Coordinates of N, CA and C in Angstrom, one line a residue:
M1 N -11.5 0.8 11.4 CA -11.4 1.6 10.3 C -10.6 3.2 10.9
I2 N -9.3 3.3 10.1 CA -8.8 4.6 10.3 C -9.4 5.6 9.5
H3 N -9.8 6.9 9.9 CA -10.0 8.1 9.3 C -9.0 8.7 8.6
S4 N -9.1 9.1 7.3 CA -8.0 9.3 6.6 C -8.2 11.1 6.5
Q5 N -6.8 11.7 6.3 CA -6.7 12.9 6.1 C -7.3 13.5 4.3
E6 N -7.0 14.4 4.0 CA -7.2 14.9 2.7 C -6.5 14.4 1.3
M7 N -5.4 13.8 1.7 CA -4.9 13.2 0.6 C -5.5 11.8 -0.2
S8 N -5.6 12.0 -1.4 CA -6.5 10.9 -2.1 C -5.2 10.0 -2.7
I9 N -5.7 8.3 -2.4 CA -4.8 7.4 -2.7 C -5.4 6.6 -3.9
P10 N -4.9 6.4 -5.2 CA -5.5 5.5 -6.1 C -6.0 4.3 -5.4
G11 N -7.1 3.6 -6.1 CA -7.5 2.2 -5.9 C -7.0 1.4 -6.9
Y12 N -6.6 0.0 -6.5 CA -5.8 -0.9 -7.6 C -6.5 -2.1 -7.2
Q13 N -7.2 -2.8 -8.3 CA -8.0 -4.1 -8.1 C -7.2 -5.3 -8.2
I14 N -6.6 -6.0 -7.3 CA -5.7 -7.2 -7.0 C -5.9 -8.2 -8.1
G15 N -7.2 -8.7 -8.1 CA -7.5 -10.0 -8.8 C -6.6 -10.8 -8.7
D16 N -6.0 -11.3 -9.8 CA -5.1 -12.5 -9.5 C -3.4 -12.1 -9.4
N17 N -2.9 -10.6 -9.3 CA -2.0 -10.1 -9.4 C -1.3 -10.1 -7.9
H18 N -0.9 -11.5 -7.5 CA -0.3 -11.6 -6.2 C 0.7 -12.4 -6.5
L19 N 1.9 -12.6 -5.4 CA 2.7 -13.8 -5.3 C 3.0 -14.2 -3.9
S20 N 3.5 -15.6 -3.9 CA 3.8 -15.7 -2.4 C 4.9 -15.1 -1.9
I21 N 4.8 -15.1 -0.5 CA 6.2 -14.3 0.3 C 7.6 -14.8 -0.4
D22 N 7.6 -16.4 -0.3 CA 9.1 -16.8 -1.1 C 9.2 -16.3 -2.4
K23 N 8.3 -16.1 -3.0 CA 8.5 -15.6 -4.7 C 8.6 -14.3 -4.7
F24 N 8.3 -13.5 -3.7 CA 8.5 -12.1 -3.5 C 10.2 -11.9 -3.0
R25 N 10.5 -13.1 -2.0 CA 11.8 -13.0 -1.6 C 13.1 -13.0 -2.9
E26 N 12.5 -13.9 -3.7 CA 13.1 -14.1 -5.2 C 13.3 -12.8 -6.0
M27 N 12.1 -12.2 -6.0 CA 12.0 -11.1 -7.0 C 12.9 -10.0 -6.2
D28 N 13.1 -9.8 -5.0 CA 13.7 -8.8 -4.1 C 15.3 -9.1 -4.5
Y29 N 15.6 -10.3 -4.5 CA 17.0 -10.7 -4.6 C 17.3 -10.4 -6.2
L30 N 16.5 -10.8 -6.8 CA 16.5 -10.3 -8.7 C 17.0 -8.9 -8.8
A31 N 16.1 -8.3 -8.1 CA 16.4 -6.7 -8.3 C 17.9 -6.2 -7.8
V32 N 18.2 -6.8 -6.9 CA 19.4 -6.5 -6.3 C 20.5 -6.8 -7.3
E33 N 20.6 -8.3 -7.6 CA 21.7 -9.1 -8.1 C 21.9 -8.8 -9.5
R34 N 20.6 -8.9 -10.4 CA 20.4 -8.7 -11.9 C 20.4 -7.4 -12.3
Y35 N 19.8 -6.4 -11.5 CA 19.3 -5.2 -11.7 C 20.2 -4.2 -11.2
H36 N 21.0 -4.6 -10.2 CA 21.8 -3.7 -9.7 C 20.9 -2.6 -8.6
L37 N 19.8 -2.5 -8.3 CA 19.1 -1.7 -7.4 C 19.6 -1.8 -6.0
P38 N 20.1 -0.8 -5.4 CA 20.8 -1.0 -4.1 C 19.5 -1.0 -3.0
V39 N 19.6 -2.0 -2.1 CA 18.9 -2.1 -1.2 C 18.5 -0.8 -0.5
E40 N 19.5 0.0 -0.4 CA 19.2 1.3 0.2 C 18.2 2.2 -0.6
L41 N 18.5 2.1 -1.6 CA 17.4 2.8 -2.6 C 15.9 2.0 -2.4
M42 N 15.8 0.8 -2.4 CA 14.3 0.4 -2.3 C 14.1 0.7 -0.9
M43 N 14.7 0.9 0.2 CA 14.4 1.0 1.6 C 13.9 2.4 1.6
E44 N 14.6 3.5 1.0 CA 14.2 4.7 0.8 C 12.7 4.9 -0.1
N45 N 12.3 3.9 -1.0 CA 11.5 4.2 -1.5 C 10.0 3.6 -0.7
A46 N 10.2 2.5 0.1 CA 9.5 1.9 1.3 C 9.1 2.7 2.2
G47 N 10.2 3.5 2.9 CA 10.1 4.4 3.8 C 9.2 5.6 3.3
L48 N 9.6 6.2 2.1 CA 8.6 7.4 1.9 C 7.2 6.9 1.5
Q49 N 6.8 6.0 1.2 CA 5.5 5.5 0.9 C 4.9 5.1 2.4
L50 N 5.8 4.4 3.3 CA 5.0 4.4 4.4 C 4.8 5.8 5.1
A51 N 5.7 6.8 5.1 CA 5.3 8.0 5.6 C 4.3 8.9 5.1
R52 N 3.9 8.5 3.7 CA 2.9 9.0 3.0 C 1.4 8.7 3.7
L53 N 1.7 7.1 4.0 CA 0.5 6.6 4.3 C 0.2 6.8 5.8
V54 N 1.0 7.1 6.6 CA 0.8 7.6 8.0 C 0.5 9.1 8.0
A55 N 0.9 9.8 7.0 CA 0.5 11.2 7.0 C -1.2 11.3 6.4
H56 N -1.6 10.2 5.8 CA -2.7 10.1 5.3 C -3.6 10.1 6.3
F57 N -3.3 9.2 7.3 CA -4.2 9.1 8.4 C -4.3 9.8 9.8
L58 N -3.1 10.3 9.7 CA -2.7 11.1 11.2 C -2.7 12.9 11.0
P59 N -3.5 13.3 11.7 CA -3.3 14.8 11.7 C -1.9 15.5 11.7
S60 N -2.0 16.6 11.0 CA -0.8 17.3 10.9 C -0.3 17.6 12.2
G61 N 1.1 17.4 12.6 CA 1.7 17.5 13.8 C 1.3 16.6 14.8
G62 N 0.7 15.4 14.6 CA 0.4 14.3 15.4 C 1.6 13.4 15.9
K63 N 1.3 12.5 16.6 CA 2.3 11.9 17.4 C 2.2 10.1 16.8
V64 N 3.5 9.7 16.5 CA 3.5 8.4 16.0 C 4.6 7.9 16.5
L65 N 4.5 6.6 17.1 CA 5.4 5.5 17.3 C 5.7 4.5 16.5
I66 N 6.9 4.2 16.0 CA 7.3 3.3 15.1 C 8.2 2.3 15.7
G67 N 7.6 1.0 15.7 CA 8.6 -0.1 16.2 C 9.6 -0.6 15.1
I68 N 10.7 -0.5 15.7 CA 12.1 -0.8 14.6 C 12.8 -2.0 14.8
G69 N 12.7 -2.8 13.8 CA 13.6 -4.3 13.9 C 15.0 -3.9 13.7
P70 N 15.7 -4.9 13.4 CA 17.4 -4.9 13.5 C 17.4 -4.9 11.9
G71 N 16.7 -5.3 11.1 CA 16.8 -5.5 9.6 C 16.4 -4.5 8.6
N72 N 16.0 -4.9 7.3 CA 15.7 -4.0 6.6 C 14.4 -3.4 6.6
N73 N 13.6 -4.1 7.3 CA 12.1 -3.6 7.7 C 12.2 -2.6 8.6
G74 N 13.2 -2.7 9.5 CA 13.5 -1.6 10.4 C 14.0 -0.3 9.8
G75 N 14.7 -0.6 8.9 CA 15.5 0.5 8.0 C 14.4 1.2 7.4
G76 N 13.3 0.6 6.9 CA 12.3 1.3 6.1 C 11.3 2.1 7.1
G77 N 11.1 1.4 8.3 CA 10.5 2.3 9.3 C 11.4 3.7 9.7
L78 N 12.5 3.4 9.8 CA 13.4 4.8 10.2 C 13.4 5.7 9.1
V79 N 13.4 5.2 7.8 CA 13.3 6.3 6.6 C 12.0 6.9 6.9
A80 N 10.9 6.4 7.2 CA 9.5 6.9 7.5 C 9.5 7.9 8.7
A81 N 10.4 7.4 9.7 CA 10.5 8.1 10.7 C 11.2 9.6 10.2
R82 N 12.4 9.4 9.6 CA 12.9 10.9 9.0 C 12.0 11.6 8.6
R83 N 11.4 11.1 7.6 CA 10.4 11.7 6.6 C 9.2 12.5 7.5
L84 N 8.7 11.7 8.5 CA 7.7 12.2 9.3 C 8.0 13.4 9.9
S85 N 9.1 13.2 10.6 CA 9.9 14.1 11.6 C 9.9 15.5 10.5
G86 N 10.6 15.5 9.6 CA 11.0 16.6 8.6 C 9.4 17.3 8.3
W87 N 8.2 16.7 8.0 CA 7.0 17.0 8.1 C 6.4 17.8 9.1
G88 N 7.0 17.6 10.2 CA 6.2 18.1 11.6 C 5.9 17.1 12.2
F89 N 5.7 16.1 12.1 CA 5.1 14.9 13.1 C 6.0 14.7 14.3
Q90 N 5.3 14.6 15.5 CA 6.2 14.2 16.6 C 6.5 12.7 16.4
T91 N 7.6 12.2 16.1 CA 8.2 10.6 15.9 C 9.0 10.2 16.9
H92 N 8.4 9.1 17.1 CA 9.1 8.4 18.3 C 9.4 6.7 18.0
L93 N 10.3 6.0 18.5 CA 10.8 4.9 18.2 C 10.7 4.3 19.2
D94 N 10.8 2.4 19.1 CA 10.6 1.6 20.0 C 11.6 0.6 19.3
I95 N 12.8 0.6 19.9 CA 14.0 -0.4 19.4 C 14.2 -1.4 20.3
P96 N 13.5 -2.5 20.5 CA 13.7 -3.8 21.3 C 14.9 -4.3 20.9
L97 N 15.6 -4.5 19.9 CA 17.0 -5.1 19.6 C 17.7 -4.1 19.5
K98 N 19.0 -4.1 20.1 CA 20.0 -2.8 20.1 C 21.0 -3.5 18.8
D99 N 21.1 -4.7 18.7 CA 21.9 -5.2 17.6 C 21.3 -5.3 16.2
I100 N 21.4 -4.0 15.6 CA 20.6 -3.8 14.1 C 22.1 -3.9 13.0
N101 N 21.6 -4.1 11.7 CA 22.3 -4.4 10.8 C 23.1 -2.7 10.5
D102 N 24.2 -2.8 9.7 CA 24.7 -1.7 9.3 C 24.0 -0.6 8.6
L103 N 23.2 -1.2 7.6 CA 22.4 -0.2 6.9 C 21.3 0.6 7.9
T104 N 20.6 -0.3 8.7 CA 19.8 0.1 9.4 C 20.1 1.1 10.7
K105 N 21.5 0.8 11.1 CA 22.1 1.8 11.7 C 22.4 3.1 11.3
I106 N 22.9 3.2 10.0 CA 22.9 4.4 9.2 C 21.5 5.1 9.3
Q107 N 20.5 4.5 9.0 CA 19.2 5.1 8.9 C 18.9 5.6 10.4
L108 N 19.1 4.9 11.2 CA 19.0 5.3 12.7 C 19.6 6.7 12.9
D109 N 20.8 6.8 12.5 CA 21.8 8.0 12.7 C 20.9 9.1 12.1
R110 N 20.6 8.8 11.1 CA 20.0 9.8 10.1 C 18.7 10.5 10.7
A111 N 17.8 9.5 11.2 CA 16.7 9.5 11.8 C 16.9 10.6 13.2
L112 N 17.8 10.0 13.9 CA 17.8 10.9 15.3 C 18.6 12.2 14.8
A113 N 19.3 12.4 13.8 CA 19.8 13.9 13.4 C 18.7 14.7 13.2
T114 N 17.6 14.1 12.7 CA 16.5 15.0 12.0 C 15.4 15.3 13.4
G115 N 15.9 14.8 14.8 CA 14.9 15.4 15.4 C 14.0 13.8 16.1
V116 N 13.9 13.0 15.6 CA 13.5 11.7 15.8 C 13.6 11.4 17.2
S117 N 12.8 11.0 18.0 CA 13.2 10.6 19.5 C 13.1 9.0 19.4
N118 N 14.0 8.4 20.4 CA 14.5 7.1 20.3 C 13.8 6.5 21.7
R119 N 12.8 7.3 22.3 CA 12.2 6.9 23.5 C 10.7 6.7 23.1
P120 N 10.2 5.7 23.5 CA 9.0 5.2 23.4 C 7.6 6.1 24.0
V121 N 6.7 6.3 23.3 CA 5.6 6.9 24.1 C 4.3 6.0 24.2
N122 N 3.6 6.2 25.2 CA 2.3 5.6 25.3 C 0.9 6.0 24.8
D123 N 1.0 7.1 24.1 CA -0.1 7.8 23.6 C 0.2 8.1 22.1
P124 N 0.6 7.3 21.4 CA 0.7 8.0 19.9 C -0.9 7.8 19.4
G125 N -0.7 8.8 18.2 CA -1.8 8.7 17.3 C -1.9 7.4 16.5
I126 N -0.8 7.2 16.2 CA -0.8 5.9 15.2 C 0.6 5.1 15.6
F127 N 0.4 3.8 15.6 CA 1.7 2.9 16.0 C 2.0 2.2 14.7
V128 N 3.1 2.2 14.1 CA 3.6 1.4 13.1 C 4.6 0.3 13.6
D129 N 4.4 -1.1 13.0 CA 5.1 -2.1 13.1 C 6.0 -2.4 12.1
A130 N 7.2 -2.1 12.4 CA 8.4 -2.1 11.4 C 9.4 -3.3 12.0
Y131 N 8.9 -3.9 13.0 CA 10.0 -4.8 13.4 C 10.5 -5.9 12.6
L132 N 9.7 -6.8 12.1 CA 10.4 -7.7 11.1 C 9.5 -7.9 9.5
G133 N 10.3 -8.1 8.9 CA 9.8 -8.4 7.5 C 9.4 -9.6 6.9
F134 N 9.8 -9.9 5.5 CA 9.2 -11.2 4.8 C 10.3 -12.2 5.3
S135 N 11.5 -11.9 6.0 CA 12.2 -13.1 6.3 C 12.2 -13.3 7.7
Q136 N 11.1 -12.8 8.6 CA 10.8 -13.3 9.8 C 10.8 -14.7 10.3
R137 N 11.0 -15.1 11.5 CA 10.8 -16.6 11.8 C 10.2 -16.7 13.0
L138 N 9.3 -17.8 13.5 CA 8.8 -18.1 14.4 C 9.3 -18.8 15.4
P139 N 9.3 -19.0 16.3 CA 8.7 -18.3 17.7 C 9.7 -16.7 17.4
L140 N 9.0 -15.7 17.8 CA 9.6 -14.2 17.8 C 10.6 -14.4 19.1
P141 N 11.7 -13.4 18.7 CA 12.7 -13.4 19.8 C 11.8 -12.6 20.9
D142 N 12.1 -13.1 22.1 CA 11.5 -12.5 23.3 C 11.5 -10.9 23.4
A143 N 12.4 -10.2 22.9 CA 12.2 -8.7 23.0 C 11.2 -8.1 21.9
I144 N 11.2 -8.9 21.0 CA 10.1 -8.3 19.8 C 8.8 -8.7 20.5
R145 N 8.6 -9.9 20.9 CA 7.3 -10.3 21.2 C 6.7 -9.4 22.5
Q146 N 7.5 -8.9 23.3 CA 7.1 -8.1 24.3 C 6.8 -6.7 23.9
S147 N 7.5 -6.2 22.7 CA 7.5 -4.9 22.0 C 5.8 -5.2 21.2
V148 N 5.8 -6.2 20.6 CA 4.4 -6.5 19.9 C 3.1 -6.4 21.1
D149 N 3.5 -7.2 22.4 CA 2.4 -7.3 23.3 C 2.1 -5.5 23.8
M150 N 3.4 -5.0 23.8 CA 3.0 -3.6 24.3 C 2.1 -2.8 23.3
S151 N 2.4 -2.8 22.3 CA 1.8 -2.3 21.0 C 0.2 -2.4 21.1
K152 N -0.1 -3.8 21.5 CA -1.3 -4.1 21.6 C -2.4 -3.7 22.5
T153 N -1.6 -2.9 23.4 CA -2.4 -2.2 24.6 C -2.5 -0.8 24.3
L154 N -2.0 -0.5 23.2 CA -2.1 0.8 22.6 C -3.4 1.1 22.2
I155 N -4.1 2.6 22.6 CA -5.3 2.8 22.0 C -5.3 3.8 21.0
C156 N -4.8 3.4 19.8 CA -4.8 3.9 18.8 C -4.5 3.0 17.2
P157 N -5.0 3.4 16.2 CA -4.9 2.6 15.1 C -3.4 2.0 14.7
R158 N -3.0 0.7 14.1 CA -1.9 0.3 14.0 C -1.8 0.0 12.7
I159 N -0.2 0.1 11.9 CA -0.1 -0.1 10.8 C 1.0 -1.1 10.4
S160 N 1.0 -2.1 9.6 CA 2.4 -3.0 9.6 C 2.7 -2.6 8.3
L161 N 4.3 -2.6 8.3 CA 5.1 -2.4 7.1 C 5.2 -3.8 6.5
D162 N 4.9 -4.0 5.4 CA 4.9 -5.5 4.9 C 4.0 -6.5 5.5
I163 N 4.9 -7.5 6.1 CA 4.2 -8.8 6.8 C 4.1 -8.5 8.3
P164 N 2.9 -8.3 8.9 CA 2.8 -8.1 10.1 C 3.8 -9.1 11.1
T165 N 4.4 -8.5 12.1 CA 5.3 -9.1 12.7 C 4.7 -10.1 13.6
G166 N 5.2 -11.4 13.3 CA 4.4 -12.5 14.1 C 3.4 -13.4 13.4
F167 N 3.4 -12.9 11.8 CA 2.8 -13.5 10.9 C 3.1 -15.0 10.9
D168 N 2.1 -15.9 10.8 CA 2.4 -17.2 10.4 C 1.9 -17.6 9.1
K169 N 2.7 -17.8 8.0 CA 2.4 -17.8 6.7 C 1.7 -19.1 6.5
S170 N 1.8 -20.1 7.2 CA 1.5 -21.6 7.0 C 0.1 -21.5 7.3
T171 N -0.6 -20.6 8.1 CA -1.7 -20.6 8.7 C -2.5 -19.5 8.5
G172 N -1.9 -18.2 8.1 CA -2.4 -17.1 7.5 C -2.9 -16.3 8.8
K173 N -2.5 -16.5 9.8 CA -2.9 -15.8 11.0 C -1.8 -15.0 11.7
T174 N -2.3 -13.9 12.4 CA -1.3 -13.2 13.3 C -2.3 -12.8 14.5
D175 N -1.7 -12.8 15.5 CA -2.2 -12.1 16.7 C -2.1 -10.7 17.0
F176 N -1.3 -9.9 15.9 CA -0.9 -8.4 16.1 C -2.3 -7.8 15.5
N177 N -2.9 -8.1 14.5 CA -4.0 -7.8 13.6 C -4.0 -6.2 13.6
P178 N -3.1 -5.8 12.7 CA -3.0 -4.5 12.5 C -4.3 -3.9 11.5
G179 N -4.9 -2.6 11.8 CA -5.7 -2.3 11.1 C -5.8 -1.9 9.5
V180 N -4.4 -1.7 9.5 CA -3.8 -1.5 7.8 C -2.5 -2.2 7.8
I181 N -2.4 -2.8 6.5 CA -0.9 -3.3 6.0 C -0.4 -2.7 4.7
L182 N 0.5 -2.0 4.8 CA 1.4 -1.5 3.5 C 2.1 -2.7 3.2
T183 N 1.7 -3.2 2.2 CA 2.7 -4.3 1.6 C 3.5 -3.8 0.4
L184 N 4.8 -4.5 0.0 CA 5.9 -3.6 -0.5 C 5.8 -4.3 -2.0
A185 N 5.5 -3.6 -3.1 CA 6.0 -4.2 -4.7 C 4.7 -4.8 -5.2
A186 N 4.2 -5.8 -4.4 CA 3.2 -6.6 -4.9 C 2.5 -7.3 -3.7
M187 N 1.2 -7.4 -3.9 CA 0.5 -8.0 -2.8 C 0.9 -9.6 -2.5
K188 N 1.0 -10.0 -1.5 CA 1.6 -11.3 -1.1 C 0.4 -12.1 -0.9
T189 N 0.3 -13.3 -1.3 CA -0.8 -14.3 -1.4 C -1.2 -14.6 0.0
E190 N -0.3 -14.8 1.0 CA -0.7 -15.2 2.2 C -1.4 -14.0 3.0
L191 N -1.2 -12.7 2.6 CA -1.7 -11.6 3.3 C -3.3 -11.4 3.1
L192 N -3.8 -12.3 1.9 CA -5.4 -12.2 1.6 C -6.2 -12.7 2.6
S193 N -5.7 -13.6 3.4 CA -6.5 -14.1 4.7 C -6.7 -13.1 5.5
L194 N -5.8 -11.7 5.6 CA -6.1 -10.8 6.7 C -6.9 -9.7 6.0
S195 N -7.4 -9.8 4.8 CA -8.0 -8.7 4.1 C -9.5 -8.1 4.8
G196 N -10.0 -9.4 5.3 CA -11.4 -9.1 6.0 C -11.1 -8.3 7.4
E197 N -9.9 -8.4 7.9 CA -9.6 -7.4 9.2 C -8.8 -6.3 8.9
S198 N -8.0 -6.2 8.2 CA -7.0 -5.0 7.6 C -7.3 -4.3 6.2
E199 N -7.2 -3.1 6.1 CA -6.9 -2.3 4.9 C -6.0 -2.6 4.3
M200 N -5.7 -2.9 2.9 CA -4.5 -3.3 2.3 C -4.0 -2.2 1.4
Y201 N -2.7 -1.9 1.7 CA -2.3 -0.5 0.6 C -0.8 -1.4 -0.2
L202 N -0.4 -0.8 -1.3 CA 0.6 -1.4 -1.8 C 1.7 -0.1 -2.3
A203 N 2.9 -0.3 -2.2 CA 3.8 0.7 -2.3 C 4.8 0.3 -3.5
D204 N 5.0 1.2 -4.1 CA 6.0 1.0 -5.4 C 7.6 1.0 -4.7
L205 N 8.2 -0.1 -4.8 CA 9.7 0.0 -4.4 C 10.8 0.5 -5.4
G206 N 10.2 0.8 -7.0 CA 10.9 0.9 -8.0 C 11.5 -0.3 -8.6
I207 N 11.0 -1.4 -8.4 CA 11.4 -2.7 -9.0 C 10.9 -2.6 -10.5
P208 N 11.7 -3.0 -11.5 CA 11.5 -2.7 -12.7 C 10.2 -3.6 -13.3
E209 N 9.5 -3.4 -14.5 CA 8.6 -4.1 -15.0 C 8.8 -5.3 -15.4
V210 N 9.8 -5.5 -16.0 CA 10.3 -6.7 -16.6 C 10.6 -7.9 -15.4
I211 N 10.8 -7.4 -14.2 CA 11.0 -8.4 -13.3 C 9.6 -8.8 -12.9
Y212 N 8.6 -8.1 -12.8 CA 7.1 -8.3 -12.7 C 6.8 -9.5 -13.4
G213 N 7.1 -9.3 -15.0 CA 6.8 -10.1 -15.9 C 7.4 -11.5 -15.4
H214 N 8.8 -11.5 -15.1 CA 9.4 -13.0 -14.6 C 8.7 -13.6 -14.0
Y215 N 7.8 -12.9 -12.9 CA 7.2 -13.7 -12.1 C 5.7 -13.9 -12.5
G216 N 5.3 -13.7 -13.5 CA 3.9 -13.9 -14.1 C 2.7 -13.1 -13.6
I217 N 3.5 -11.8 -13.2 CA 2.2 -10.8 -12.5 C 2.5 -9.3 -13.3
K218 N 1.8 -8.4 -13.2 CA 2.1 -7.1 -13.8 C 1.9 -6.3 -12.7
Q219 N 3.3 -5.2 -13.1 CA 3.4 -4.2 -12.2 C 2.3 -3.3 -12.4
P220 N 1.9 -2.8 -11.4 CA 0.6 -1.8 -11.1 C 0.7 -0.5 -12.1
S221 N 0.0 -0.2 -13.0 CA 0.5 0.8 -14.0 C 0.0 2.2 -13.4
Q222 N -0.9 1.8 -12.0 CA -1.0 3.3 -11.2 C -0.2 3.7 -10.5
F223 N 1.3 3.1 -10.1 CA 2.4 3.4 -9.4 C 2.6 4.8 -10.0
R224 N 2.4 5.1 -11.5 CA 3.0 6.4 -12.0 C 2.3 7.7 -11.2
Y225 N 1.1 7.4 -10.5 CA 0.4 8.5 -9.9 C 0.9 8.7 -8.5
G226 N 2.4 8.1 -8.1 CA 2.7 8.6 -6.7 C 3.1 7.3 -6.0
G227 N 3.1 6.2 -6.7 CA 3.7 5.0 -6.0 C 2.9 4.4 -4.4
L228 N 1.7 5.0 -4.6 CA 1.1 4.3 -3.1 C -0.3 4.1 -3.8
L229 N -0.8 2.8 -3.4 CA -2.4 2.3 -4.0 C -3.2 1.9 -2.8
K230 N -4.3 2.0 -2.9 CA -5.3 1.0 -1.9 C -5.7 0.0 -2.6
C231 N -5.4 -1.2 -2.1 CA -6.0 -2.6 -2.7 C -7.4 -3.0 -2.6
I232 N -7.9 -3.2 -3.8 CA -9.2 -3.6 -3.8 C -9.4 -5.0 -4.3
L233 N -10.0 -5.8 -3.3 CA -9.8 -7.2 -3.3 C -11.0 -7.8 -3.7

């Protein structure tokens, strides 16, 4: 259990309001293609809510290490890094794969310009897993696997951004075992198997309510109170 700071996060009863990772992938695509929501906008929303969650658990000025992958999940982690640095946290990055996509590279440049360090530390107050998102495939690349193994030796709480790196959706298991998972836009059905081990939080990406209805679920009305919810399962 991670001890929280003063910020209050509303609770949200999940019930049957969840969908599979594959359906969420479709939802994400629909938001971009039909409703013209830029990936960068949703990345900014994800990163802001991740930063708020880290700040909820980490004392002001604390040290955070964020594991950054090559894709959009890593981009969200970099947005969080930039935000946290701007709020006075000591923010460090672990970037095991140097070949990152163009948007993630832009976010990296922004983060470094605000004082984020691209040198990992071995004594963070919190570690954030933003290596890989819902498009990850197993087995993991060797460099990512080594970073995940490194993170498991850290003596601090661990947070995963959306799908924990190394998660096997066919079995519902992961050897990373984060204490907290921040899932994006909607609870993923496959993650429910981890609810006994991980606290679950939900972040608003700005996806319109009509898209939720298209997939037979409801947009949480509580998003209006700040876009970050604690899931009650």
